[in-house]
Short mmCIF file of C-alpha atoms in Angstrom, two decimals:
data_model
loop_
_atom_site.label_atom_id
_atom_site.label_comp_id
_atom_site.label_asym_id
_atom_site.label_seq_id
_atom_site.Cartn_x
_atom_site.Cartn_y
_atom_site.Cartn_z
CA MET D 1 178.59 48.39 -48.72
CA ARG D 2 181.88 48.53 -50.61
CA LYS D 3 183.84 49.91 -47.39
CA LEU D 4 182.88 47.15 -45.81
CA ILE D 5 183.62 44.38 -47.59
CA PHE D 6 186.91 46.18 -48.46
CA ARG D 7 187.36 46.39 -44.32
CA ASN D 8 186.45 42.51 -43.84
CA THR D 9 189.12 41.11 -46.93
CA LEU D 10 191.66 43.76 -45.78
CA PHE D 11 191.71 42.44 -41.75
CA HIS D 12 191.14 38.73 -43.06
CA SER D 13 194.26 38.83 -45.69
CA LYS D 14 196.44 40.46 -42.67
CA TYR D 15 195.77 38.28 -39.80
CA SER D 16 194.22 34.73 -41.92
CA SER D 17 195.57 32.70 -38.86
CA PHE D 18 194.61 34.11 -35.13
CA ARG D 19 193.29 32.21 -32.41
CA ARG D 20 191.17 33.15 -29.38
CA LYS D 21 191.20 31.57 -26.31
CA SER D 22 187.35 29.97 -25.11
CA PHE D 23 185.83 32.10 -22.22
CA LEU D 24 186.36 29.00 -20.45
CA GLY D 25 189.86 28.68 -21.60
CA LEU D 26 189.18 24.57 -22.40
CA LYS D 27 190.38 24.63 -26.06
CA ARG D 28 192.62 26.76 -28.74
CA LEU D 29 190.76 27.37 -31.81
CA LYS D 30 191.89 26.47 -34.57
CA PRO D 31 193.52 28.95 -37.22
CA LEU D 32 190.87 31.06 -39.77
CA THR D 33 191.64 30.65 -43.17
CA VAL D 34 190.11 32.92 -45.19
CA ASN D 35 189.68 32.51 -49.48
CA THR D 36 190.20 36.55 -50.40
CA PHE D 37 190.04 35.42 -54.15
CA PHE D 38 186.30 35.06 -54.21
CA GLN D 39 185.88 38.76 -51.72
CA LYS D 40 187.84 40.25 -54.89
CA ARG D 41 185.81 38.93 -56.89
CA SER D 42 182.74 39.89 -55.81
CA LEU D 43 184.01 43.45 -55.19
CA SER D 44 185.10 43.83 -59.01
CA GLN D 45 181.36 42.49 -59.92
CA LEU D 46 179.67 45.02 -57.44
CA ARG D 47 181.65 47.99 -58.85
CA ASP D 48 180.97 46.75 -62.31
CA PHE D 49 176.96 46.63 -61.45
CA THR D 50 176.54 50.17 -59.58
CA SER D 51 178.72 51.63 -61.80
CA LEU D 52 177.80 52.74 -65.32
CA THR D 53 181.19 53.31 -67.06
CA SER D 54 180.60 51.90 -70.55
CA ASN D 55 179.91 54.67 -73.14
CA GLU D 56 178.04 51.71 -75.10
CA THR D 57 175.67 51.39 -72.26
CA ILE D 58 175.29 54.86 -71.77
CA GLN D 59 174.60 55.25 -75.16
CA GLN D 60 171.88 52.19 -75.57
CA PHE D 61 169.94 53.48 -72.40
CA SER D 62 169.57 57.25 -73.87
CA TRP D 63 168.79 55.88 -77.40
CA THR D 64 165.98 53.57 -76.23
CA THR D 65 164.38 56.02 -73.61
CA MET D 66 164.23 58.53 -76.14
CA LEU D 67 162.79 56.51 -78.76
CA CYS D 68 159.94 55.40 -76.49
CA LEU D 69 159.62 58.94 -75.21
CA PHE D 70 159.08 60.58 -78.25
CA PHE D 71 156.83 57.92 -80.44
CA GLY D 72 155.06 55.60 -77.78
CA VAL D 73 153.69 58.55 -75.40
CA PRO D 74 151.93 60.67 -78.03
CA LEU D 75 151.30 57.52 -79.62
CA GLY D 76 149.30 55.99 -76.41
CA ILE D 77 147.69 59.26 -76.13
CA TYR D 78 146.36 59.67 -79.99
CA LEU D 79 144.95 55.69 -79.33
CA TYR D 80 143.28 56.59 -75.90
CA LYS D 81 141.33 59.75 -77.21
CA CYS D 82 139.88 57.70 -80.28
CA THR D 83 139.16 54.70 -77.85
CA VAL D 84 137.47 57.13 -75.74
CA LEU D 85 135.23 58.83 -78.78
CA THR D 86 134.28 55.49 -80.20
CA LEU D 87 133.35 53.70 -76.97
CA PHE D 88 131.83 56.49 -74.81
CA GLN D 89 130.33 58.59 -77.72
CA ASN D 90 127.05 58.23 -75.76
CA LYS D 91 128.65 59.77 -72.67
CA LEU D 92 129.57 62.87 -74.89
CA ILE D 93 126.55 63.41 -76.50
CA TYR D 94 123.90 62.67 -74.23
CA MET D 95 124.23 64.33 -70.89
CA PRO D 96 120.91 63.97 -68.56
CA PHE D 97 123.52 64.66 -65.59
CA LEU D 98 123.97 68.13 -66.16
CA PRO D 99 123.26 69.88 -64.04
CA TRP D 100 124.24 67.07 -61.38
CA ASP D 101 120.65 66.74 -59.90
CA GLY D 102 118.96 66.62 -63.39
CA ARG D 103 118.29 62.97 -62.76
CA LYS D 104 117.35 63.01 -59.35
CA LEU D 105 114.87 66.51 -59.55
CA PRO D 106 111.60 65.30 -58.63
CA PHE D 107 108.26 66.77 -59.81
CA ASP D 108 106.88 69.72 -57.47
CA GLU D 109 104.16 71.63 -58.07
CA SER D 110 105.43 74.54 -56.48
CA LEU D 111 108.10 74.64 -59.69
CA ILE D 112 104.60 75.34 -61.91
CA ASP D 113 103.29 78.67 -62.42
CA LYS D 114 99.85 79.12 -60.54
CA ARG D 115 98.24 80.34 -64.22
CA LEU D 116 99.28 77.15 -65.52
CA ALA D 117 97.88 73.84 -65.68
CA CYS D 118 100.55 70.87 -65.29
CA LYS D 119 99.71 67.06 -65.65
CA GLN D 120 102.54 64.94 -65.13
CA VAL D 121 102.41 61.97 -67.53
CA THR D 122 104.43 58.55 -68.30
CA VAL D 123 104.44 56.92 -71.95
CA GLU D 124 105.93 53.64 -72.42
CA THR D 125 107.82 52.32 -75.44
CA VAL D 126 107.67 49.91 -77.52
CA ASP D 127 110.97 48.20 -75.45
CA LYS D 128 109.61 48.68 -71.95
CA CYS D 129 111.18 52.12 -71.12
CA LYS D 130 109.32 54.30 -69.06
CA LEU D 131 109.42 58.30 -70.23
CA ALA D 132 108.59 61.02 -67.78
CA GLY D 133 107.01 64.37 -69.18
CA ILE D 134 104.39 66.98 -68.17
CA ILE D 135 101.73 68.63 -70.24
CA LEU D 136 100.87 72.12 -69.72
CA THR D 137 98.25 74.55 -70.43
CA LYS D 138 97.30 77.91 -70.04
CA LEU D 139 94.37 78.46 -67.10
CA GLY D 140 91.62 80.88 -68.56
CA GLU D 141 87.66 81.60 -67.59
CA GLU D 142 87.25 77.90 -68.90
CA GLU D 143 88.27 74.98 -66.91
CA ALA D 144 91.96 73.66 -67.45
CA ASP D 145 90.39 70.59 -68.82
CA ASP D 146 87.85 71.89 -71.12
CA VAL D 147 90.61 74.10 -72.82
CA ARG D 148 92.81 70.55 -73.47
CA ASN D 149 89.78 68.98 -74.81
CA ARG D 150 88.94 71.34 -77.45
CA ASP D 151 90.05 70.46 -81.00
CA ASP D 152 90.85 73.73 -81.66
CA VAL D 153 93.42 74.24 -79.25
CA PRO D 154 97.24 73.81 -81.45
CA VAL D 155 99.24 71.01 -78.99
CA MET D 156 103.01 71.51 -79.69
CA ILE D 157 105.66 68.56 -78.88
CA TYR D 158 109.02 70.02 -77.30
CA PHE D 159 112.03 68.02 -77.65
CA GLN D 160 114.66 69.23 -75.80
CA GLY D 161 118.67 69.33 -76.07
CA ASN D 162 121.20 66.71 -75.05
CA ALA D 163 121.30 68.01 -71.58
CA GLY D 164 118.93 68.64 -68.21
CA ASN D 165 115.47 68.01 -68.05
CA MET D 166 112.11 69.13 -68.80
CA LEU D 167 111.49 71.21 -65.28
CA LEU D 168 114.33 73.40 -66.68
CA ARG D 169 112.68 74.36 -69.63
CA LEU D 170 109.72 75.77 -67.44
CA PRO D 171 110.77 79.38 -68.11
CA LEU D 172 110.39 78.89 -71.68
CA PHE D 173 106.77 76.87 -71.35
CA SER D 174 106.16 79.93 -69.41
CA ARG D 175 107.30 82.85 -72.12
CA LEU D 176 105.19 80.69 -74.50
CA LEU D 177 101.96 80.47 -72.87
CA LEU D 178 101.51 83.10 -70.18
CA PRO D 179 101.69 87.27 -70.76
CA PRO D 180 103.23 90.16 -70.09
CA THR D 181 104.82 88.90 -73.76
CA SER D 182 102.93 87.95 -76.78
CA SER D 183 101.74 84.96 -75.32
CA ILE D 184 99.93 81.83 -77.43
CA SER D 185 96.42 81.53 -76.49
CA ASN D 186 94.86 78.26 -75.77
CA LEU D 187 98.24 76.26 -76.89
CA ASN D 188 99.03 72.43 -75.20
CA ILE D 189 102.69 71.90 -74.51
CA ALA D 190 103.96 68.13 -74.17
CA ALA D 191 107.23 67.97 -72.73
CA ILE D 192 107.86 64.67 -72.40
CA SER D 193 112.30 63.63 -71.57
CA TYR D 194 114.10 61.10 -73.36
CA ARG D 195 114.97 57.41 -71.83
CA GLY D 196 117.80 58.16 -69.30
CA TYR D 197 116.81 62.02 -68.74
CA TRP D 198 114.82 63.47 -65.40
CA LEU D 199 112.90 60.58 -64.39
CA SER D 200 112.91 58.19 -67.58
CA THR D 201 114.57 55.09 -67.86
CA GLY D 202 116.77 53.19 -69.67
CA SER D 203 119.97 55.03 -71.52
CA PRO D 204 119.70 57.54 -74.33
CA SER D 205 121.19 56.60 -77.93
CA GLU D 206 120.09 57.68 -81.60
CA TYR D 207 118.08 54.56 -81.64
CA GLY D 208 116.73 55.07 -78.51
CA LEU D 209 115.65 58.24 -79.08
CA GLN D 210 114.12 57.96 -82.32
CA LYS D 211 111.75 55.21 -80.85
CA ASP D 212 111.17 57.60 -77.92
CA SER D 213 109.88 59.87 -80.48
CA ILE D 214 107.58 57.77 -81.79
CA ALA D 215 106.13 57.04 -78.55
CA ILE D 216 105.78 60.02 -77.72
CA TYR D 217 103.86 60.73 -80.52
CA GLU D 218 101.38 57.91 -80.48
CA PHE D 219 100.56 58.83 -76.72
CA VAL D 220 100.27 62.72 -77.90
CA ARG D 221 97.92 61.81 -80.80
CA LYS D 222 95.98 59.57 -78.41
CA LEU D 223 95.26 62.29 -75.79
CA PHE D 224 94.49 64.71 -78.32
CA PRO D 225 93.03 62.99 -81.07
CA LYS D 226 91.88 65.91 -83.27
CA ASN D 227 93.97 68.98 -82.69
CA PRO D 228 96.76 70.60 -84.91
CA LEU D 229 99.90 68.61 -83.87
CA TYR D 230 103.32 70.80 -84.19
CA VAL D 231 106.67 69.50 -83.09
CA TYR D 232 109.52 71.42 -81.55
CA GLY D 233 113.16 71.26 -81.10
CA HIS D 234 116.05 72.28 -79.75
CA SER D 235 119.43 71.58 -80.99
CA LEU D 236 119.57 67.49 -80.16
CA GLY D 237 115.58 68.04 -80.11
CA GLY D 238 115.54 69.30 -83.16
CA ALA D 239 117.12 66.55 -84.88
CA VAL D 240 114.71 64.10 -83.12
CA GLY D 241 112.10 66.07 -84.39
CA LEU D 242 113.36 66.14 -88.24
CA TYR D 243 113.24 62.09 -87.34
CA LEU D 244 109.58 61.90 -86.47
CA ALA D 245 108.64 64.29 -89.19
CA SER D 246 110.34 62.27 -91.47
CA GLN D 247 108.47 59.29 -91.25
CA PRO D 248 105.79 59.53 -93.61
CA ASN D 249 102.86 58.57 -91.94
CA ILE D 250 103.73 60.64 -89.09
CA GLN D 251 104.28 63.68 -91.10
CA LYS D 252 101.05 63.67 -92.83
CA ASP D 253 99.40 64.34 -89.26
CA LEU D 254 101.49 67.23 -88.70
CA ARG D 255 101.26 70.75 -89.71
CA GLY D 256 104.39 72.49 -88.98
CA ILE D 257 107.90 71.76 -87.17
CA ILE D 258 109.84 74.20 -85.51
CA ILE D 259 114.04 73.53 -85.42
CA GLU D 260 115.96 75.68 -83.22
CA ASN D 261 119.17 75.99 -83.25
CA THR D 262 120.14 72.52 -84.88
CA PHE D 263 122.98 71.04 -86.15
CA THR D 264 123.37 68.94 -89.67
CA SER D 265 125.08 65.65 -88.29
CA ILE D 266 127.04 64.53 -85.30
CA LYS D 267 130.00 64.37 -88.29
CA ASP D 268 129.85 67.63 -89.06
CA MET D 269 129.96 68.69 -85.15
CA VAL D 270 133.01 66.54 -84.53
CA GLU D 271 134.89 68.39 -86.92
CA THR D 272 133.13 72.04 -85.70
CA ILE D 273 134.35 71.46 -82.30
CA TYR D 274 138.05 69.75 -83.05
CA PRO D 275 138.99 71.43 -86.67
CA GLN D 276 142.83 70.76 -85.72
CA ASN D 277 144.68 68.76 -88.35
CA TRP D 278 146.82 66.99 -85.48
CA LEU D 279 144.25 65.78 -83.63
CA PRO D 280 142.35 62.12 -84.51
CA TYR D 281 139.00 62.93 -83.99
CA LYS D 282 137.72 64.58 -87.57
CA TYR D 283 139.59 61.64 -89.30
CA LEU D 284 137.87 59.16 -87.05
CA VAL D 285 134.31 60.04 -87.20
CA ARG D 286 134.76 59.75 -91.24
CA LEU D 287 135.33 55.75 -90.78
CA PRO D 288 132.10 54.27 -90.93
CA PHE D 289 131.96 51.91 -88.34
CA VAL D 290 133.17 54.14 -85.82
CA LEU D 291 129.86 56.63 -85.14
CA TRP D 292 126.50 54.84 -84.34
CA ASN D 293 125.33 57.95 -83.04
CA LYS D 294 124.79 59.86 -86.79
CA TRP D 295 122.15 62.09 -86.68
CA GLU D 296 122.10 62.92 -90.43
CA ASN D 297 119.56 65.86 -90.18
CA SER D 298 120.94 67.04 -94.15
CA ARG D 299 119.72 64.10 -95.46
CA LEU D 300 116.69 63.71 -93.39
CA ILE D 301 115.31 67.37 -93.69
CA GLN D 302 115.15 66.99 -97.80
CA GLU D 303 112.25 64.62 -97.15
CA ILE D 304 110.06 66.66 -94.74
CA THR D 305 107.47 68.25 -97.06
CA ILE D 306 105.02 70.47 -94.16
CA PRO D 307 106.26 73.94 -93.20
CA ILE D 308 109.46 74.22 -91.52
CA LEU D 309 110.32 77.44 -89.12
CA PHE D 310 113.80 78.15 -88.22
CA LEU D 311 114.81 80.02 -85.25
CA SER D 312 118.63 80.43 -85.22
CA SER D 313 120.69 82.46 -82.82
CA ARG D 314 123.81 84.40 -84.76
CA ASN D 315 125.75 84.10 -81.54
CA ASP D 316 125.40 80.68 -80.67
CA GLU D 317 128.74 79.31 -79.45
CA ILE D 318 127.87 75.60 -79.59
CA ILE D 319 126.09 75.25 -83.45
CA PRO D 320 127.88 77.23 -86.16
CA GLN D 321 124.76 79.14 -88.10
CA GLU D 322 126.08 78.19 -91.01
CA GLN D 323 124.86 74.79 -90.02
CA MET D 324 121.45 76.16 -89.50
CA LEU D 325 122.00 78.26 -92.99
CA LYS D 326 122.40 74.80 -94.76
CA LEU D 327 119.65 72.78 -93.15
CA TYR D 328 116.94 75.83 -94.64
CA LYS D 329 118.99 75.58 -98.12
CA LEU D 330 118.42 71.63 -97.97
CA ALA D 331 114.44 71.76 -97.40
CA GLU D 332 113.54 72.34 -100.85
CA LYS D 333 110.70 70.46 -100.76
CA SER D 334 108.93 72.13 -97.35
CA GLU D 335 105.49 73.91 -99.18
CA LYS D 336 106.57 77.21 -96.50
CA LYS D 337 109.91 77.56 -94.78
CA VAL D 338 110.22 80.86 -92.44
CA TRP D 339 113.72 81.77 -91.78
CA VAL D 340 114.15 83.87 -88.45
CA ASN D 341 117.21 85.51 -87.24
CA PHE D 342 118.00 86.35 -83.39
CA ASP D 343 121.42 89.32 -83.92
CA LYS D 344 122.12 88.88 -80.17
CA ALA D 345 120.96 85.10 -79.30
CA LEU D 346 122.71 82.52 -77.68
CA HIS D 347 122.63 78.75 -78.41
CA MET D 348 120.04 78.61 -74.74
CA ASP D 349 118.64 81.93 -74.53
CA THR D 350 116.66 82.79 -77.81
CA TYR D 351 113.48 82.53 -76.21
CA THR D 352 114.36 85.33 -73.78
CA HIS D 353 114.74 87.57 -77.25
CA ARG D 354 112.24 90.09 -78.59
CA GLY D 355 109.85 88.63 -81.35
CA TYR D 356 110.58 85.16 -80.32
CA VAL D 357 106.78 84.22 -79.11
CA GLU D 358 105.80 86.46 -81.97
CA THR D 359 107.60 84.29 -84.54
CA ILE D 360 105.94 81.24 -83.23
CA ASN D 361 102.67 82.65 -82.77
CA LYS D 362 102.41 83.89 -86.62
CA PHE D 363 103.45 80.38 -87.77
CA ILE D 364 101.01 78.64 -86.16
CA ASN D 365 98.38 80.77 -86.86
CA GLU D 366 99.55 80.29 -90.59
CA THR D 367 99.46 77.06 -90.46
CA LYS D 368 97.09 75.61 -88.27
#
């Protein structure tokens, strides 16, 4: 571009007056006069625009860019992480979509062991959510309905963890009910999913799951009006179970509660998962308006007086065993508390280890 302008300028300045004949030879053109002053001025402006020759301009550009990169990018990432933790905490805590077909897996009787009687049920909450679940019992010499209607048969309300659905817990239920392990004789299991889990409607939250637990209890008690009633909660389900058992009117009706690998609070879990001082999470959750999912189990367990069975995995890779130990120490009002440690167990496979079924069976027999 600069060469082209220079060439035009040189040509018109050297040959500022020239004549051309018309094609028909009619008339000569007037001399062409070119003002080279404006062209030279344009060249000078173009040269100044395309060339950063000023040290002041380069220095100003470099410092501004460096300050934006040094402070702006980390600050933007920091604010982004704070926003995600605050606004999307329900998505981070409750994961009904894991595994990816967890919300769409249909109830299929072929998944149920032939030695079990399984019935699909629906529970409606006070805010019109419909909770999908199953009720299982072991088939024996008597008809399944007769076994379920016996008043001496214990009933266990099972609350699951934060991912998956109740059909994925069928191996656990089979382990409790069926041989060759020391299965529990004549036990009914009510496994009903929270809102937003499996085939249930609604979206999960702490307040929503608390309402679900009460609706599930009322449904089960209506179905089994005189049977000994127990609550079993794994991980997040332990928090749901502790909330239910902390309700005075409901606590009087329960024979005991079993919690497996449960945390002390959501705040403590955030600080456990993100212990680094340079991350914003551990400081953010200390603000009172940030967390609306708190699950303060360390406070609720101090209000429980019924027997409690603690099932703890030493090698739990998600919830440190120290949190279960803290809950055990805080359960001072419980009339009977039992601690059972599984040395080689992880967060999800406690039921596969030796002594699991025997421990639960013994606890039920001693408290019913």
